[in-house]
mmCIF file of C-alpha atoms in Angstrom:
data_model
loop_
_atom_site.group_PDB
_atom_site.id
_atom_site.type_symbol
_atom_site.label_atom_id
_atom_site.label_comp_id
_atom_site.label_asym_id
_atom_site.label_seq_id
_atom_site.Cartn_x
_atom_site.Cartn_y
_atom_site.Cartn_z
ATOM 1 C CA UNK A 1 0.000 0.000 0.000
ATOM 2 C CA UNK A 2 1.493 3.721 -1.132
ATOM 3 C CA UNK A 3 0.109 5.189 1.967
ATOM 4 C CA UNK A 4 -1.182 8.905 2.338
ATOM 5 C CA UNK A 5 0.192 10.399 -0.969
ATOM 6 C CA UNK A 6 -0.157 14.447 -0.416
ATOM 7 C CA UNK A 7 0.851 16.583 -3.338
ATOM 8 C CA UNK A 8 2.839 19.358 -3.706
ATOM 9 C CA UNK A 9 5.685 18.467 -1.131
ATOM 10 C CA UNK A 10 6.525 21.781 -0.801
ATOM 11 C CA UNK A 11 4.956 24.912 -2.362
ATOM 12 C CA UNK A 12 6.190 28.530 -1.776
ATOM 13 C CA UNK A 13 3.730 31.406 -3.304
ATOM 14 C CA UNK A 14 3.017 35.137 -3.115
ATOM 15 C CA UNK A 15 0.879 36.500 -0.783
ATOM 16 C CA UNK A 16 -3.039 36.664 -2.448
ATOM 17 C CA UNK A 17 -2.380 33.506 -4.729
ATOM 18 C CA UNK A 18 -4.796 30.443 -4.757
ATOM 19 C CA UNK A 19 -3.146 27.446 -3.106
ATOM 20 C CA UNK A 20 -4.271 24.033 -3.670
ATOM 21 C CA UNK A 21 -3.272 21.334 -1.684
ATOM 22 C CA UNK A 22 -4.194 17.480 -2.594
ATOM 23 C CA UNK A 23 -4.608 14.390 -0.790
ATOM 24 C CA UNK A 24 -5.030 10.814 -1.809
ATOM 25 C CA UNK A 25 -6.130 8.894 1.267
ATOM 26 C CA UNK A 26 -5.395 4.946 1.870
ATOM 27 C CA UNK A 27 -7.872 3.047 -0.264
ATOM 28 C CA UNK A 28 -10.279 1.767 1.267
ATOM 29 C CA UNK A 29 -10.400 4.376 4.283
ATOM 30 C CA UNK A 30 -13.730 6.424 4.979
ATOM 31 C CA UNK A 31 -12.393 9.035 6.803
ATOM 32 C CA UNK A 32 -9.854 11.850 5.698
ATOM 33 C CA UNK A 33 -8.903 14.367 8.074
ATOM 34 C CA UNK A 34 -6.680 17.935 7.175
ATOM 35 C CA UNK A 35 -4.069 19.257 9.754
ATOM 36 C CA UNK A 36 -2.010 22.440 9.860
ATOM 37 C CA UNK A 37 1.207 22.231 11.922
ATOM 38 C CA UNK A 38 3.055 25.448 12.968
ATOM 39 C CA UNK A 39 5.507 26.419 16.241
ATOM 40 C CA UNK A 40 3.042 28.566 17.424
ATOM 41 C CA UNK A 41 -0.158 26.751 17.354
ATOM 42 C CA UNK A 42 0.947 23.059 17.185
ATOM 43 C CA UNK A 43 -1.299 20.426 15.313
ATOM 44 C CA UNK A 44 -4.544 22.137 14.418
ATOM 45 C CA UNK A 45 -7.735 19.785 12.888
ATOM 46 C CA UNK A 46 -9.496 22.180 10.256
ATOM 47 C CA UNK A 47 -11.460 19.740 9.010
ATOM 48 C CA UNK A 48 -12.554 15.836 8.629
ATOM 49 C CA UNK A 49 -14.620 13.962 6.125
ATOM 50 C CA UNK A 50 -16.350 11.014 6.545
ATOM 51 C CA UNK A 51 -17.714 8.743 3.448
ATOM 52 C CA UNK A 52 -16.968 12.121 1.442
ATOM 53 C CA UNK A 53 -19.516 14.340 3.552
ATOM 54 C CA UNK A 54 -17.440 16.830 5.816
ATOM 55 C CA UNK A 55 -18.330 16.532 8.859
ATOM 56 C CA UNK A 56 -16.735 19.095 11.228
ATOM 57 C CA UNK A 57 -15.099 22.171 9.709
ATOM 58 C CA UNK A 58 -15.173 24.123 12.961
ATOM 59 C CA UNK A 59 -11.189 24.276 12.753
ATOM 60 C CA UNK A 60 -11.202 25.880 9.273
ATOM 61 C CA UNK A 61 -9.509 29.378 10.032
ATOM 62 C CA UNK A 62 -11.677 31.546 7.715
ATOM 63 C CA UNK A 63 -13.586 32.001 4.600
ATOM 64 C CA UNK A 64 -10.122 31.806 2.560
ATOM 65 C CA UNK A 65 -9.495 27.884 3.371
ATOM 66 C CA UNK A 66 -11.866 25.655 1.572
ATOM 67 C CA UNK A 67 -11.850 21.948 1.295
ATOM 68 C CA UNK A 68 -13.515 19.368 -0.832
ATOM 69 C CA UNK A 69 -13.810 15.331 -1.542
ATOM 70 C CA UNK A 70 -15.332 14.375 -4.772
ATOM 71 C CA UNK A 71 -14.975 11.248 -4.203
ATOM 72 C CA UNK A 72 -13.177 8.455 -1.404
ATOM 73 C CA UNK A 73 -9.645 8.745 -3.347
ATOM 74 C CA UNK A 74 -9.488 12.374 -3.652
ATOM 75 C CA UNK A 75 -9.586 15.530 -1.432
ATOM 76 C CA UNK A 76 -8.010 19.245 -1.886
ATOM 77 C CA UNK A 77 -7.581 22.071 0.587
ATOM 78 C CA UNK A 78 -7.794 26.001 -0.992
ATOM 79 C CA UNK A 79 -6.415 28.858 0.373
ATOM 80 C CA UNK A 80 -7.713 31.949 -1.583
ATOM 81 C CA UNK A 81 -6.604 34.491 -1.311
ATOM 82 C CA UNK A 82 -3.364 32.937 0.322
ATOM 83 C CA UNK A 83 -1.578 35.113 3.297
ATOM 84 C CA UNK A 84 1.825 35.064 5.362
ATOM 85 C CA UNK A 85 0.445 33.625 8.447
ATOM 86 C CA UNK A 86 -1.187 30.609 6.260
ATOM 87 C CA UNK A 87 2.921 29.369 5.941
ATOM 88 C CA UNK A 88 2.592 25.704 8.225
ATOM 89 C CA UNK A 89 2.718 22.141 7.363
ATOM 90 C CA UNK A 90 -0.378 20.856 5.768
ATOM 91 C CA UNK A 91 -1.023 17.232 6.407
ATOM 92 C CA UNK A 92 -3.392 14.677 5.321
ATOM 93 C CA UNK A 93 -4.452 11.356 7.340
ATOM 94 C CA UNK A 94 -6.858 8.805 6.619
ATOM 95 C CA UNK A 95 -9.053 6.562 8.833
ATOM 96 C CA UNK A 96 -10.448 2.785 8.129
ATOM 97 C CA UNK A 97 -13.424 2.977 10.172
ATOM 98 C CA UNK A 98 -12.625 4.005 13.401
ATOM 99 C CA UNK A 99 -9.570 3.213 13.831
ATOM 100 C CA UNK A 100 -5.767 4.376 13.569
ATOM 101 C CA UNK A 101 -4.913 7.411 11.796
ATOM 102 C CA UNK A 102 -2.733 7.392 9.261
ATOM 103 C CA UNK A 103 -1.149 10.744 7.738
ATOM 104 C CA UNK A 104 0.524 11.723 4.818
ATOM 105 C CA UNK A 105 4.200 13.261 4.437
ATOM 106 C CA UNK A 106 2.502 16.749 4.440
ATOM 107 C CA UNK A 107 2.842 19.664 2.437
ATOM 108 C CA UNK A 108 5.147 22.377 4.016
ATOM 109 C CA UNK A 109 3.143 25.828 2.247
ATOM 110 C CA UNK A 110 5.516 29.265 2.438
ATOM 111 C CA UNK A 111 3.247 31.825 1.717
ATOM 112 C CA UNK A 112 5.584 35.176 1.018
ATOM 113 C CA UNK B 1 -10.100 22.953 28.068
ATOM 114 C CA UNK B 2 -7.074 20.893 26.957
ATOM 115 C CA UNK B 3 -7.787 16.938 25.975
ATOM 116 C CA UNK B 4 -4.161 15.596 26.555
ATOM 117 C CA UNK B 5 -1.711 17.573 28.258
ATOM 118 C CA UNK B 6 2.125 16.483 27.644
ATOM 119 C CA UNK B 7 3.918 17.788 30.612
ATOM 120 C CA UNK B 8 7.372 17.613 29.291
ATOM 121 C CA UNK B 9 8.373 19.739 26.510
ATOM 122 C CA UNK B 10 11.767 18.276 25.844
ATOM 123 C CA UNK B 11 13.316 15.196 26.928
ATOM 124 C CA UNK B 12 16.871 13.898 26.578
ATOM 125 C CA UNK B 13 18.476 9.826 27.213
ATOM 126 C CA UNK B 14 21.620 8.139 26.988
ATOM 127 C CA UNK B 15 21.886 5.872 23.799
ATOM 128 C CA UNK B 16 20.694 2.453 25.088
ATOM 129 C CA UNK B 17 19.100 3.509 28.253
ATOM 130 C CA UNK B 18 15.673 3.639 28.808
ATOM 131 C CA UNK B 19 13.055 6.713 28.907
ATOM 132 C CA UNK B 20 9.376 7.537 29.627
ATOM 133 C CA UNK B 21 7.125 9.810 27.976
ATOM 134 C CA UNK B 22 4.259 10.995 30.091
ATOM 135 C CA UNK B 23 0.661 11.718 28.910
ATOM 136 C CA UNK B 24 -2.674 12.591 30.557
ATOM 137 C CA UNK B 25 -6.024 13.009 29.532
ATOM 138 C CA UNK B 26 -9.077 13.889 30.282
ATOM 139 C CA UNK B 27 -12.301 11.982 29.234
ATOM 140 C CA UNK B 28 -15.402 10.810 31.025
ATOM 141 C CA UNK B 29 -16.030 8.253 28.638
ATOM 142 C CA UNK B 30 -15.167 4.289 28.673
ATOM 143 C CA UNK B 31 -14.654 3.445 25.245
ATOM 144 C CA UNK B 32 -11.931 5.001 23.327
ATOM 145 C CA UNK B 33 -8.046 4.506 21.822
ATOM 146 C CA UNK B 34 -4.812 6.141 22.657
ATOM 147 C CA UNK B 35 -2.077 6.902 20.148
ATOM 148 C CA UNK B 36 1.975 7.676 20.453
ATOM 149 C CA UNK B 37 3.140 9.295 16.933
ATOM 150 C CA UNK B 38 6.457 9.996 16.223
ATOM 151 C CA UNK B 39 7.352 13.153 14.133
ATOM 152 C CA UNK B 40 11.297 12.700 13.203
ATOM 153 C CA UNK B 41 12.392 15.688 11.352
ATOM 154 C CA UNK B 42 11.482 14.889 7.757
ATOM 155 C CA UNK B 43 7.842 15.549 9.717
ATOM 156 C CA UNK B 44 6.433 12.617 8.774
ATOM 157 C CA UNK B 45 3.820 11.558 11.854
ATOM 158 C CA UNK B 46 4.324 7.871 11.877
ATOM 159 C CA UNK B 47 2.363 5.787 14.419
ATOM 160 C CA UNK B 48 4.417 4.098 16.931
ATOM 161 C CA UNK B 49 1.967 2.374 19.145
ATOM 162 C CA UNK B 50 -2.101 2.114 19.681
ATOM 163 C CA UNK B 51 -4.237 1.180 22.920
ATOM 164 C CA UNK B 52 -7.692 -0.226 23.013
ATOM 165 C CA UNK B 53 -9.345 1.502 25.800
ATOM 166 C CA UNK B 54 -11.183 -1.480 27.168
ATOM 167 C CA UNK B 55 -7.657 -3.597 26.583
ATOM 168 C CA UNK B 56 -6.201 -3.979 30.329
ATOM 169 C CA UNK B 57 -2.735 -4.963 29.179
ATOM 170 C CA UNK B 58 -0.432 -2.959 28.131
ATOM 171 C CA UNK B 59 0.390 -2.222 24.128
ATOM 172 C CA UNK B 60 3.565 -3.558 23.587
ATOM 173 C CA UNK B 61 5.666 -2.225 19.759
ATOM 174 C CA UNK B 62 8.999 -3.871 20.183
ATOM 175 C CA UNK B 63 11.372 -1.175 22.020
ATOM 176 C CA UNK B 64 8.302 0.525 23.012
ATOM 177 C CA UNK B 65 5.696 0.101 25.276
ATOM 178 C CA UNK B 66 2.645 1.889 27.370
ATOM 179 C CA UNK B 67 1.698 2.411 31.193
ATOM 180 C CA UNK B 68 -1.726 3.249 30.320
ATOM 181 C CA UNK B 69 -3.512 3.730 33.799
ATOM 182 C CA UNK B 70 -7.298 3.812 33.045
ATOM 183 C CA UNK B 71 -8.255 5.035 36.211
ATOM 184 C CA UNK B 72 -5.470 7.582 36.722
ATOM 185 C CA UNK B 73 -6.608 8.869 33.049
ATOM 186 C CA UNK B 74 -2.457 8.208 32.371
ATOM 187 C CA UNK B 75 -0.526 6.777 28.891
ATOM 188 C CA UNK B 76 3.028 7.340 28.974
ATOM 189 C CA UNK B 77 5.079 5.480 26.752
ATOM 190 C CA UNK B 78 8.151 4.060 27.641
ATOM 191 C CA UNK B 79 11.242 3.492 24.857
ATOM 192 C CA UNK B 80 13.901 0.482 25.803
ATOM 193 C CA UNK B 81 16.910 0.598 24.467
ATOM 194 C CA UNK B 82 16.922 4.065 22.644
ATOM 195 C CA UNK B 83 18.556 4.206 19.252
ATOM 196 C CA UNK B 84 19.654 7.668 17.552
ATOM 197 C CA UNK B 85 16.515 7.317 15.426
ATOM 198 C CA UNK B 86 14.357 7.728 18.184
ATOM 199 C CA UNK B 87 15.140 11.640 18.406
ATOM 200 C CA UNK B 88 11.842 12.938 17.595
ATOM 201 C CA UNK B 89 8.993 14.804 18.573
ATOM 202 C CA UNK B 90 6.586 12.518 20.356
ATOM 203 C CA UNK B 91 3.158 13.081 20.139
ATOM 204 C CA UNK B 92 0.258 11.471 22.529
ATOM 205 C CA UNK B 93 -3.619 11.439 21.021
ATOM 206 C CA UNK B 94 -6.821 10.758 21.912
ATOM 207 C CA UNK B 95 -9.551 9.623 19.701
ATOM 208 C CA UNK B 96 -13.069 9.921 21.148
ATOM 209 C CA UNK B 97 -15.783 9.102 18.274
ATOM 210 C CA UNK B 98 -14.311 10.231 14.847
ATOM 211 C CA UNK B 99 -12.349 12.909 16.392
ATOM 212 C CA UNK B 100 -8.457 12.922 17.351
ATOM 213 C CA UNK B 101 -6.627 15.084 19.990
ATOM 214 C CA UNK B 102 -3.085 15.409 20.093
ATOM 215 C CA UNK B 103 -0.855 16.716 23.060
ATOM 216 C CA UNK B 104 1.776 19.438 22.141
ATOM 217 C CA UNK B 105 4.316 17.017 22.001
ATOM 218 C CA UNK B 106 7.905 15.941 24.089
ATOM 219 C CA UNK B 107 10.949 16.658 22.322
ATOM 220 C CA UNK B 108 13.043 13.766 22.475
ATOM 221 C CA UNK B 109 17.047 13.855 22.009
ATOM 222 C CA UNK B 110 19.303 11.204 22.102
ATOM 223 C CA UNK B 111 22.676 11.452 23.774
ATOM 224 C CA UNK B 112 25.222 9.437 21.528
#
């Protein structure tokens, strides 16, 4: 099994760019969940999906982040307009059922 | 009100010796899992041990293995025989339903 494939590794953009972020999750998984990782604020939940429908987005900073699954093999997080203080580590991890969670290598986003 | 509380920011052990990682929680239900994830620093979060809730004994990975105190609301994890590639960050979670909480992690360095 590839595991949690996240896509782009790394990304560095200008300040008011759109930013998409994508996320394969483990086939066969019904749950994907998005993280942000910074110094300052540690590992945040923005949002989790389960069988495609999100479920809690109570963690999703603002109106700027945005995140979709169109289907069980495919999710993206948008930043739009991106800012400065959006620069973290964005990971993925996927759930069978409900157990372990299993994330992706993450996608470290500098936002100049 | 904070879900798991790691109590020790940074952490340090002689190559071979043994160290514990401590971990509370707070929860007033029965049924639930515990996590230890390692974050080495390519910041991958790779799982390093699991805990059934309503498991008595003690989750045992090899070098590593958990004091999880039910009662006492306790899950520190305890690493035999460190190696250099232990040095990580160390983070403890708490799943409750679909939802994870981590801890803010321990810093963990080993002492060639």
């Amino acid at each position: 099994d590839a595991g949690v494939i996240q896509s782009p590794r790394h990304e560095v953009t200008e300040m008011g760019q759109e930013v998409t972020l994508r996320c394969k999750p483990i086939s066969g998984h019904n749950s994907l969940f998005w993280y942000r990782q910074t110094m300052m604020r540690g590992l945040e939940l923005l949002i989790y999906f389960n069988n495609n429908v999100p479920i809690d987005d109570s963690g999703m900073p603002e109106d700027r982040f945005s995140a979709k699954m169109p289907n069980a093999s495919f999710s993206t997080l948008k930043i739009q307009p991106s800012e400065p203080r959006d620069s973290a580590v964005y990971f993925c991890a996927s759930v069978l059922r409900t157990d372990t969670q299993y994330f992706g290598p993450g996608t470290r986003l500098t936002v100049l | 009100a904070q879900t798991v509380t790691q109590s020790q920011p940074e952490m340090s052990v002689q190559e071979a010796e043994t160290v514990t990682l401590s971990c509370t929680y707070d929860t007033s239900e029965s049924d639930y899992y515990l996590f230890w994830y390692k974050q080495p620093p390519s910041r991958q979060m790779i799982l390093v041990i699991r805990q059934e809730a309503y498991k008595q004994q003690n989750a045992t990975e090899n070098r590593f293995s958990v004091n999880f105190q039910k009662a006492a609301k306790s899950f520190s994890l305890k690493i035999s025989d460190s190696q250099l590639g232990d040095a990580a960050m160390y983070f403890c979670a708490y799943k409750r339903g679909n939802q994870f909480y981590f801890g803010t992690g321990t810093s963990l360095t080993v002492i060639p």
